[in-house]
Amino acid sequence: MAYMTLAAAILSEILATTAMKYSAGFSKLWPSLGSAAGYVLAFALLAQTLKSMSVGTAYAIWSGAGTAVIAAIGMVFLGESAGTLKILGVLLVIAGVVVLNLDGAH
C-alpha cells in the first residue's frame, strides 16, 4: 500500500510541476491553483507514505521519479532540448535511486 500512496504522491507532484510551467510565473489563475493544490496533495501523500516506509527510500523514489518524468515531459512535450548529456543525466538520476534503494531491499 505504501508504494501505491507514493506513486500517487509522485503523480501529483508531476502534475503540479507541469501546471506550474503553464502558470506563467503564477500569473494565470487556474494553472497556479492547480500547481498549489497538486503540491499540497503530493506532500500529504508523501507524509502518509512515511508512516510505513523509510524516509530515505521514499524520498529517493519520489524525487528521482519526479525529476526523471518532468525532464522527459519537458523534452517530449514542451520543446526542451533532448541532448545526449541531458538524457545521460536522467539515466544517472534513475541509477542513483536504484542504488540508494539496494540497501533498503534487505
Short mmCIF file of N, CA, C and O in Angstrom, two decimals:
data_model
loop_
_atom_site.label_atom_id
_atom_site.label_comp_id
_atom_site.label_asym_id
_atom_site.label_seq_id
_atom_site.Cartn_x
_atom_site.Cartn_y
_atom_site.Cartn_z
N MET A 1 0.82 -1.20 0.00
CA MET A 1 0.00 0.00 0.00
C MET A 1 0.86 1.27 0.00
O MET A 1 0.50 2.26 -0.60
N ALA A 2 1.99 1.22 0.68
CA ALA A 2 2.88 2.39 0.74
C ALA A 2 3.35 2.79 -0.66
O ALA A 2 3.44 3.98 -0.96
N TYR A 3 3.63 1.80 -1.49
CA TYR A 3 4.09 2.12 -2.85
C TYR A 3 2.99 2.74 -3.69
O TYR A 3 3.26 3.57 -4.56
N MET A 4 1.74 2.35 -3.45
CA MET A 4 0.62 2.96 -4.17
C MET A 4 0.45 4.43 -3.74
O MET A 4 0.23 5.31 -4.58
N THR A 5 0.56 4.67 -2.45
CA THR A 5 0.46 6.05 -1.95
C THR A 5 1.62 6.89 -2.48
O THR A 5 1.44 8.03 -2.88
N LEU A 6 2.80 6.31 -2.49
CA LEU A 6 3.97 7.01 -3.02
C LEU A 6 3.79 7.30 -4.51
O LEU A 6 4.12 8.40 -4.98
N ALA A 7 3.26 6.35 -5.26
CA ALA A 7 3.01 6.57 -6.70
C ALA A 7 2.03 7.72 -6.90
O ALA A 7 2.21 8.55 -7.80
N ALA A 8 1.00 7.78 -6.06
CA ALA A 8 0.04 8.89 -6.16
C ALA A 8 0.70 10.22 -5.82
O ALA A 8 0.42 11.24 -6.45
N ALA A 9 1.60 10.21 -4.84
CA ALA A 9 2.34 11.43 -4.48
C ALA A 9 3.21 11.89 -5.65
O ALA A 9 3.29 13.09 -5.95
N ILE A 10 3.86 10.95 -6.29
CA ILE A 10 4.71 11.27 -7.44
C ILE A 10 3.88 11.84 -8.58
O ILE A 10 4.24 12.86 -9.18
N LEU A 11 2.77 11.19 -8.88
CA LEU A 11 1.89 11.68 -9.95
C LEU A 11 1.39 13.09 -9.65
O LEU A 11 1.38 13.97 -10.52
N SER A 12 0.99 13.32 -8.41
CA SER A 12 0.51 14.64 -8.01
C SER A 12 1.60 15.70 -8.17
O SER A 12 1.35 16.81 -8.64
N GLU A 13 2.81 15.36 -7.78
CA GLU A 13 3.93 16.30 -7.90
C GLU A 13 4.24 16.59 -9.37
O GLU A 13 4.52 17.73 -9.75
N ILE A 14 4.17 15.58 -10.21
CA ILE A 14 4.42 15.76 -11.64
C ILE A 14 3.36 16.68 -12.25
O ILE A 14 3.68 17.59 -13.02
N LEU A 15 2.10 16.44 -11.91
CA LEU A 15 1.02 17.30 -12.42
C LEU A 15 1.16 18.72 -11.90
O LEU A 15 0.94 19.69 -12.64
N ALA A 16 1.55 18.87 -10.63
CA ALA A 16 1.73 20.21 -10.06
C ALA A 16 2.86 20.97 -10.74
O ALA A 16 2.73 22.16 -11.04
N THR A 17 3.95 20.27 -11.01
CA THR A 17 5.08 20.93 -11.68
C THR A 17 4.73 21.30 -13.10
O THR A 17 5.09 22.39 -13.58
N THR A 18 4.01 20.44 -13.79
CA THR A 18 3.58 20.74 -15.16
C THR A 18 2.63 21.94 -15.15
O THR A 18 2.75 22.84 -16.00
N ALA A 19 1.71 21.98 -14.19
CA ALA A 19 0.81 23.13 -14.09
C ALA A 19 1.59 24.41 -13.81
O ALA A 19 1.25 25.48 -14.31
N MET A 20 2.65 24.30 -13.01
CA MET A 20 3.47 25.48 -12.72
C MET A 20 4.08 26.06 -13.99
O MET A 20 4.17 27.27 -14.15
N LYS A 21 4.49 25.19 -14.90
CA LYS A 21 5.04 25.64 -16.17
C LYS A 21 4.02 26.50 -16.92
O LYS A 21 4.35 27.52 -17.51
N TYR A 22 2.75 26.10 -16.86
CA TYR A 22 1.69 26.81 -17.56
C TYR A 22 1.13 28.00 -16.77
O TYR A 22 0.32 28.74 -17.29
N SER A 23 1.59 28.18 -15.53
CA SER A 23 1.07 29.28 -14.71
C SER A 23 1.70 30.63 -15.07
O SER A 23 1.23 31.66 -14.58
N ALA A 24 2.74 30.61 -15.90
CA ALA A 24 3.44 31.83 -16.31
C ALA A 24 3.87 32.64 -15.09
O ALA A 24 3.50 33.81 -14.94
N GLY A 25 4.62 31.99 -14.22
CA GLY A 25 5.10 32.69 -13.03
C GLY A 25 3.99 32.99 -12.04
O GLY A 25 4.03 34.00 -11.35
N PHE A 26 3.01 32.13 -11.97
CA PHE A 26 1.84 32.28 -11.11
C PHE A 26 0.99 33.50 -11.49
O PHE A 26 0.31 34.06 -10.64
N SER A 27 1.02 33.87 -12.76
CA SER A 27 0.19 34.99 -13.21
C SER A 27 -1.13 34.52 -13.84
O SER A 27 -2.00 35.34 -14.11
N LYS A 28 -1.27 33.21 -14.07
CA LYS A 28 -2.52 32.65 -14.59
C LYS A 28 -3.19 31.86 -13.47
O LYS A 28 -2.57 30.98 -12.86
N LEU A 29 -4.45 32.19 -13.20
CA LEU A 29 -5.14 31.68 -12.02
C LEU A 29 -5.24 30.16 -11.98
O LEU A 29 -4.79 29.53 -11.01
N TRP A 30 -5.83 29.54 -12.99
CA TRP A 30 -6.13 28.11 -12.90
C TRP A 30 -4.89 27.23 -12.85
O TRP A 30 -4.82 26.32 -12.01
N PRO A 31 -3.89 27.47 -13.69
CA PRO A 31 -2.67 26.66 -13.54
C PRO A 31 -1.98 26.90 -12.19
O PRO A 31 -1.43 25.96 -11.61
N SER A 32 -2.06 28.12 -11.68
CA SER A 32 -1.46 28.42 -10.38
C SER A 32 -2.17 27.66 -9.27
O SER A 32 -1.53 27.06 -8.39
N LEU A 33 -3.51 27.65 -9.29
CA LEU A 33 -4.28 26.92 -8.29
C LEU A 33 -4.05 25.41 -8.42
O LEU A 33 -3.93 24.70 -7.42
N GLY A 34 -3.96 24.94 -9.66
CA GLY A 34 -3.67 23.52 -9.88
C GLY A 34 -2.31 23.13 -9.34
O GLY A 34 -2.14 22.06 -8.74
N SER A 35 -1.34 23.99 -9.53
CA SER A 35 0.00 23.73 -9.03
C SER A 35 0.01 23.69 -7.50
O SER A 35 0.55 22.75 -6.89
N ALA A 36 -0.60 24.66 -6.87
CA ALA A 36 -0.65 24.70 -5.41
C ALA A 36 -1.38 23.48 -4.84
O ALA A 36 -0.89 22.83 -3.90
N ALA A 37 -2.52 23.15 -5.42
CA ALA A 37 -3.29 22.00 -4.94
C ALA A 37 -2.51 20.70 -5.15
O ALA A 37 -2.51 19.82 -4.27
N GLY A 38 -1.84 20.60 -6.28
CA GLY A 38 -1.06 19.40 -6.56
C GLY A 38 0.08 19.20 -5.58
O GLY A 38 0.33 18.07 -5.13
N TYR A 39 0.75 20.29 -5.21
CA TYR A 39 1.84 20.17 -4.24
C TYR A 39 1.32 19.85 -2.85
O TYR A 39 1.92 19.06 -2.12
N VAL A 40 0.21 20.45 -2.45
CA VAL A 40 -0.38 20.13 -1.14
C VAL A 40 -0.73 18.63 -1.10
O VAL A 40 -0.40 17.93 -0.12
N LEU A 41 -1.37 18.14 -2.14
CA LEU A 41 -1.73 16.72 -2.20
C LEU A 41 -0.48 15.84 -2.21
O LEU A 41 -0.41 14.82 -1.52
N ALA A 42 0.53 16.23 -2.99
CA ALA A 42 1.77 15.44 -3.08
C ALA A 42 2.43 15.31 -1.71
O ALA A 42 2.84 14.21 -1.31
N PHE A 43 2.53 16.42 -0.98
CA PHE A 43 3.17 16.36 0.34
C PHE A 43 2.32 15.59 1.34
O PHE A 43 2.85 14.87 2.19
N ALA A 44 1.01 15.71 1.25
CA ALA A 44 0.14 14.96 2.15
C ALA A 44 0.30 13.46 1.90
O ALA A 44 0.39 12.66 2.85
N LEU A 45 0.33 13.07 0.64
CA LEU A 45 0.51 11.65 0.31
C LEU A 45 1.90 11.16 0.69
O LEU A 45 2.05 10.03 1.17
N LEU A 46 2.91 11.99 0.49
CA LEU A 46 4.26 11.61 0.90
C LEU A 46 4.32 11.42 2.41
O LEU A 46 4.93 10.47 2.91
N ALA A 47 3.67 12.31 3.16
CA ALA A 47 3.63 12.18 4.62
C ALA A 47 2.98 10.87 5.04
O ALA A 47 3.43 10.20 5.97
N GLN A 48 1.91 10.48 4.34
CA GLN A 48 1.25 9.21 4.64
C GLN A 48 2.19 8.03 4.33
O GLN A 48 2.24 7.06 5.07
N THR A 49 2.92 8.15 3.25
CA THR A 49 3.86 7.10 2.86
C THR A 49 4.92 6.90 3.94
O THR A 49 5.31 5.77 4.24
N LEU A 50 5.36 8.00 4.54
CA LEU A 50 6.44 7.93 5.53
C LEU A 50 6.03 7.23 6.81
O LEU A 50 6.88 6.89 7.63
N LYS A 51 4.74 6.99 6.98
CA LYS A 51 4.29 6.22 8.15
C LYS A 51 4.76 4.77 8.08
O LYS A 51 4.94 4.14 9.12
N SER A 52 4.95 4.25 6.86
CA SER A 52 5.30 2.84 6.73
C SER A 52 6.53 2.58 5.85
O SER A 52 6.84 1.43 5.57
N MET A 53 7.22 3.64 5.44
CA MET A 53 8.40 3.48 4.59
C MET A 53 9.48 4.42 5.10
O MET A 53 9.18 5.52 5.58
N SER A 54 10.72 4.00 5.01
CA SER A 54 11.81 4.85 5.48
C SER A 54 11.88 6.13 4.65
O SER A 54 11.56 6.13 3.45
N VAL A 55 12.28 7.20 5.30
CA VAL A 55 12.31 8.50 4.62
C VAL A 55 13.32 8.49 3.47
O VAL A 55 13.07 9.08 2.42
N GLY A 56 14.46 7.82 3.65
CA GLY A 56 15.46 7.78 2.58
C GLY A 56 14.96 7.08 1.34
O GLY A 56 15.13 7.57 0.22
N THR A 57 14.30 5.97 1.53
CA THR A 57 13.75 5.22 0.40
C THR A 57 12.64 6.00 -0.28
O THR A 57 12.64 6.17 -1.50
N ALA A 58 11.68 6.48 0.51
CA ALA A 58 10.54 7.20 -0.06
C ALA A 58 10.98 8.45 -0.79
O ALA A 58 10.54 8.71 -1.92
N TYR A 59 11.85 9.24 -0.18
CA TYR A 59 12.24 10.50 -0.81
C TYR A 59 13.10 10.27 -2.05
O TYR A 59 12.98 10.99 -3.03
N ALA A 60 13.95 9.25 -2.01
CA ALA A 60 14.76 8.95 -3.19
C ALA A 60 13.87 8.58 -4.37
O ALA A 60 14.07 9.06 -5.50
N ILE A 61 12.88 7.74 -4.12
CA ILE A 61 11.97 7.35 -5.20
C ILE A 61 11.15 8.53 -5.66
O ILE A 61 11.01 8.79 -6.86
N TRP A 62 10.59 9.30 -4.70
CA TRP A 62 9.73 10.44 -5.01
C TRP A 62 10.48 11.50 -5.83
O TRP A 62 10.01 11.92 -6.88
N SER A 63 11.63 11.90 -5.35
CA SER A 63 12.35 12.96 -6.05
C SER A 63 12.97 12.47 -7.35
O SER A 63 12.94 13.17 -8.36
N GLY A 64 13.51 11.26 -7.35
CA GLY A 64 14.13 10.73 -8.57
C GLY A 64 13.13 10.49 -9.68
O GLY A 64 13.35 10.87 -10.83
N ALA A 65 12.02 9.86 -9.33
CA ALA A 65 10.98 9.60 -10.35
C ALA A 65 10.40 10.91 -10.86
O ALA A 65 10.21 11.08 -12.07
N GLY A 66 10.14 11.84 -9.95
CA GLY A 66 9.61 13.14 -10.36
C GLY A 66 10.56 13.87 -11.30
O GLY A 66 10.15 14.40 -12.34
N THR A 67 11.83 13.87 -10.94
CA THR A 67 12.84 14.54 -11.77
C THR A 67 12.91 13.91 -13.16
O THR A 67 12.92 14.62 -14.18
N ALA A 68 12.97 12.60 -13.21
CA ALA A 68 13.09 11.90 -14.50
C ALA A 68 11.87 12.13 -15.37
O ALA A 68 11.99 12.43 -16.57
N VAL A 69 10.68 12.03 -14.80
CA VAL A 69 9.46 12.19 -15.59
C VAL A 69 9.29 13.64 -16.05
O VAL A 69 8.94 13.89 -17.21
N ILE A 70 9.57 14.60 -15.17
CA ILE A 70 9.45 16.01 -15.57
C ILE A 70 10.45 16.34 -16.67
O ILE A 70 10.12 17.06 -17.62
N ALA A 71 11.66 15.82 -16.57
CA ALA A 71 12.65 16.05 -17.63
C ALA A 71 12.15 15.46 -18.95
O ALA A 71 12.27 16.09 -20.01
N ALA A 72 11.57 14.27 -18.89
CA ALA A 72 11.04 13.64 -20.11
C ALA A 72 9.87 14.44 -20.68
O ALA A 72 9.78 14.64 -21.90
N ILE A 73 8.98 14.91 -19.81
CA ILE A 73 7.86 15.74 -20.28
C ILE A 73 8.38 16.99 -20.97
O ILE A 73 7.89 17.39 -22.03
N GLY A 74 9.39 17.60 -20.37
CA GLY A 74 9.98 18.80 -20.98
C GLY A 74 10.54 18.53 -22.35
O GLY A 74 10.34 19.30 -23.29
N MET A 75 11.24 17.41 -22.47
CA MET A 75 11.87 17.08 -23.75
C MET A 75 10.84 16.66 -24.80
O MET A 75 10.95 17.05 -25.96
N VAL A 76 9.85 15.88 -24.41
CA VAL A 76 8.90 15.31 -25.38
C VAL A 76 7.78 16.29 -25.72
O VAL A 76 7.40 16.43 -26.89
N PHE A 77 7.24 16.99 -24.72
CA PHE A 77 6.03 17.79 -24.95
C PHE A 77 6.25 19.30 -24.92
O PHE A 77 5.43 20.05 -25.45
N LEU A 78 7.32 19.76 -24.29
CA LEU A 78 7.49 21.21 -24.11
C LEU A 78 8.63 21.80 -24.93
O LEU A 78 9.00 22.95 -24.75
N GLY A 79 9.17 21.00 -25.82
CA GLY A 79 10.19 21.51 -26.75
C GLY A 79 11.55 21.78 -26.13
O GLY A 79 12.36 22.50 -26.72
N GLU A 80 11.82 21.21 -24.97
CA GLU A 80 13.14 21.40 -24.36
C GLU A 80 14.14 20.49 -25.06
O GLU A 80 13.78 19.46 -25.63
N SER A 81 15.40 20.87 -25.01
CA SER A 81 16.43 20.09 -25.69
C SER A 81 16.49 18.68 -25.12
O SER A 81 16.25 18.46 -23.94
N ALA A 82 16.82 17.74 -26.01
CA ALA A 82 16.94 16.34 -25.60
C ALA A 82 18.33 15.83 -25.97
O ALA A 82 18.47 14.79 -26.61
N GLY A 83 19.33 16.56 -25.56
CA GLY A 83 20.69 16.19 -25.90
C GLY A 83 21.17 14.96 -25.14
O GLY A 83 20.57 14.52 -24.15
N THR A 84 22.28 14.45 -25.61
CA THR A 84 22.86 13.24 -25.02
C THR A 84 23.18 13.43 -23.54
O THR A 84 22.90 12.55 -22.73
N LEU A 85 23.75 14.57 -23.18
CA LEU A 85 24.10 14.81 -21.78
C LEU A 85 22.87 14.89 -20.89
O LEU A 85 22.88 14.38 -19.76
N LYS A 86 21.81 15.50 -21.37
CA LYS A 86 20.58 15.58 -20.57
C LYS A 86 19.99 14.20 -20.37
O LYS A 86 19.58 13.85 -19.25
N ILE A 87 19.95 13.41 -21.41
CA ILE A 87 19.42 12.05 -21.28
C ILE A 87 20.31 11.22 -20.36
O ILE A 87 19.81 10.47 -19.51
N LEU A 88 21.62 11.38 -20.47
CA LEU A 88 22.54 10.68 -19.57
C LEU A 88 22.29 11.11 -18.12
O LEU A 88 22.28 10.27 -17.21
N GLY A 89 22.05 12.39 -17.90
CA GLY A 89 21.76 12.88 -16.56
C GLY A 89 20.51 12.24 -15.98
O GLY A 89 20.49 11.85 -14.80
N VAL A 90 19.46 12.13 -16.79
CA VAL A 90 18.22 11.49 -16.32
C VAL A 90 18.49 10.02 -15.99
O VAL A 90 18.02 9.52 -14.95
N LEU A 91 19.25 9.35 -16.82
CA LEU A 91 19.58 7.95 -16.54
C LEU A 91 20.40 7.81 -15.27
O LEU A 91 20.22 6.86 -14.49
N LEU A 92 21.29 8.76 -15.01
CA LEU A 92 22.08 8.73 -13.77
C LEU A 92 21.19 8.97 -12.54
O LEU A 92 21.42 8.36 -11.49
N VAL A 93 20.19 9.84 -12.67
CA VAL A 93 19.24 10.03 -11.56
C VAL A 93 18.53 8.72 -11.26
O VAL A 93 18.41 8.31 -10.09
N ILE A 94 18.06 8.06 -12.29
CA ILE A 94 17.37 6.77 -12.11
C ILE A 94 18.31 5.74 -11.49
O ILE A 94 17.94 5.04 -10.55
N ALA A 95 19.54 5.69 -12.00
CA ALA A 95 20.52 4.75 -11.44
C ALA A 95 20.80 5.07 -9.97
O ALA A 95 20.92 4.16 -9.14
N GLY A 96 20.87 6.33 -9.63
CA GLY A 96 21.10 6.73 -8.24
C GLY A 96 19.98 6.27 -7.33
O GLY A 96 20.23 5.78 -6.22
N VAL A 97 18.75 6.39 -7.78
CA VAL A 97 17.60 5.94 -6.97
C VAL A 97 17.68 4.43 -6.78
O VAL A 97 17.47 3.93 -5.66
N VAL A 98 18.02 3.72 -7.82
CA VAL A 98 18.13 2.26 -7.72
C VAL A 98 19.22 1.88 -6.72
O VAL A 98 19.01 1.06 -5.82
N VAL A 99 20.39 2.50 -6.82
CA VAL A 99 21.49 2.19 -5.92
C VAL A 99 21.14 2.54 -4.47
O VAL A 99 21.40 1.76 -3.56
N LEU A 100 20.53 3.68 -4.25
CA LEU A 100 20.12 4.06 -2.90
C LEU A 100 19.14 3.07 -2.29
O LEU A 100 19.13 2.85 -1.08
N ASN A 101 18.32 2.47 -3.12
CA ASN A 101 17.31 1.53 -2.64
C ASN A 101 17.82 0.10 -2.52
O ASN A 101 17.12 -0.74 -1.94
N LEU A 102 18.99 -0.19 -3.01
CA LEU A 102 19.52 -1.55 -2.88
C LEU A 102 19.70 -1.93 -1.41
O LEU A 102 19.42 -3.05 -1.01
N ASP A 103 20.16 -0.99 -0.61
CA ASP A 103 20.37 -1.26 0.81
C ASP A 103 19.04 -1.46 1.53
O ASP A 103 18.94 -2.26 2.44
N GLY A 104 18.00 -0.76 1.09
CA GLY A 104 16.69 -0.88 1.71
C GLY A 104 15.98 -2.17 1.36
O GLY A 104 14.98 -2.52 1.97
N ALA A 105 16.49 -2.91 0.38
CA ALA A 105 15.83 -4.12 -0.06
C ALA A 105 16.10 -5.31 0.88
O ALA A 105 15.51 -6.35 0.76
N HIS A 106 17.04 -5.16 1.83
CA HIS A 106 17.37 -6.26 2.75
C HIS A 106 16.29 -6.48 3.77
O HIS A 106 15.65 -5.68 4.27
#
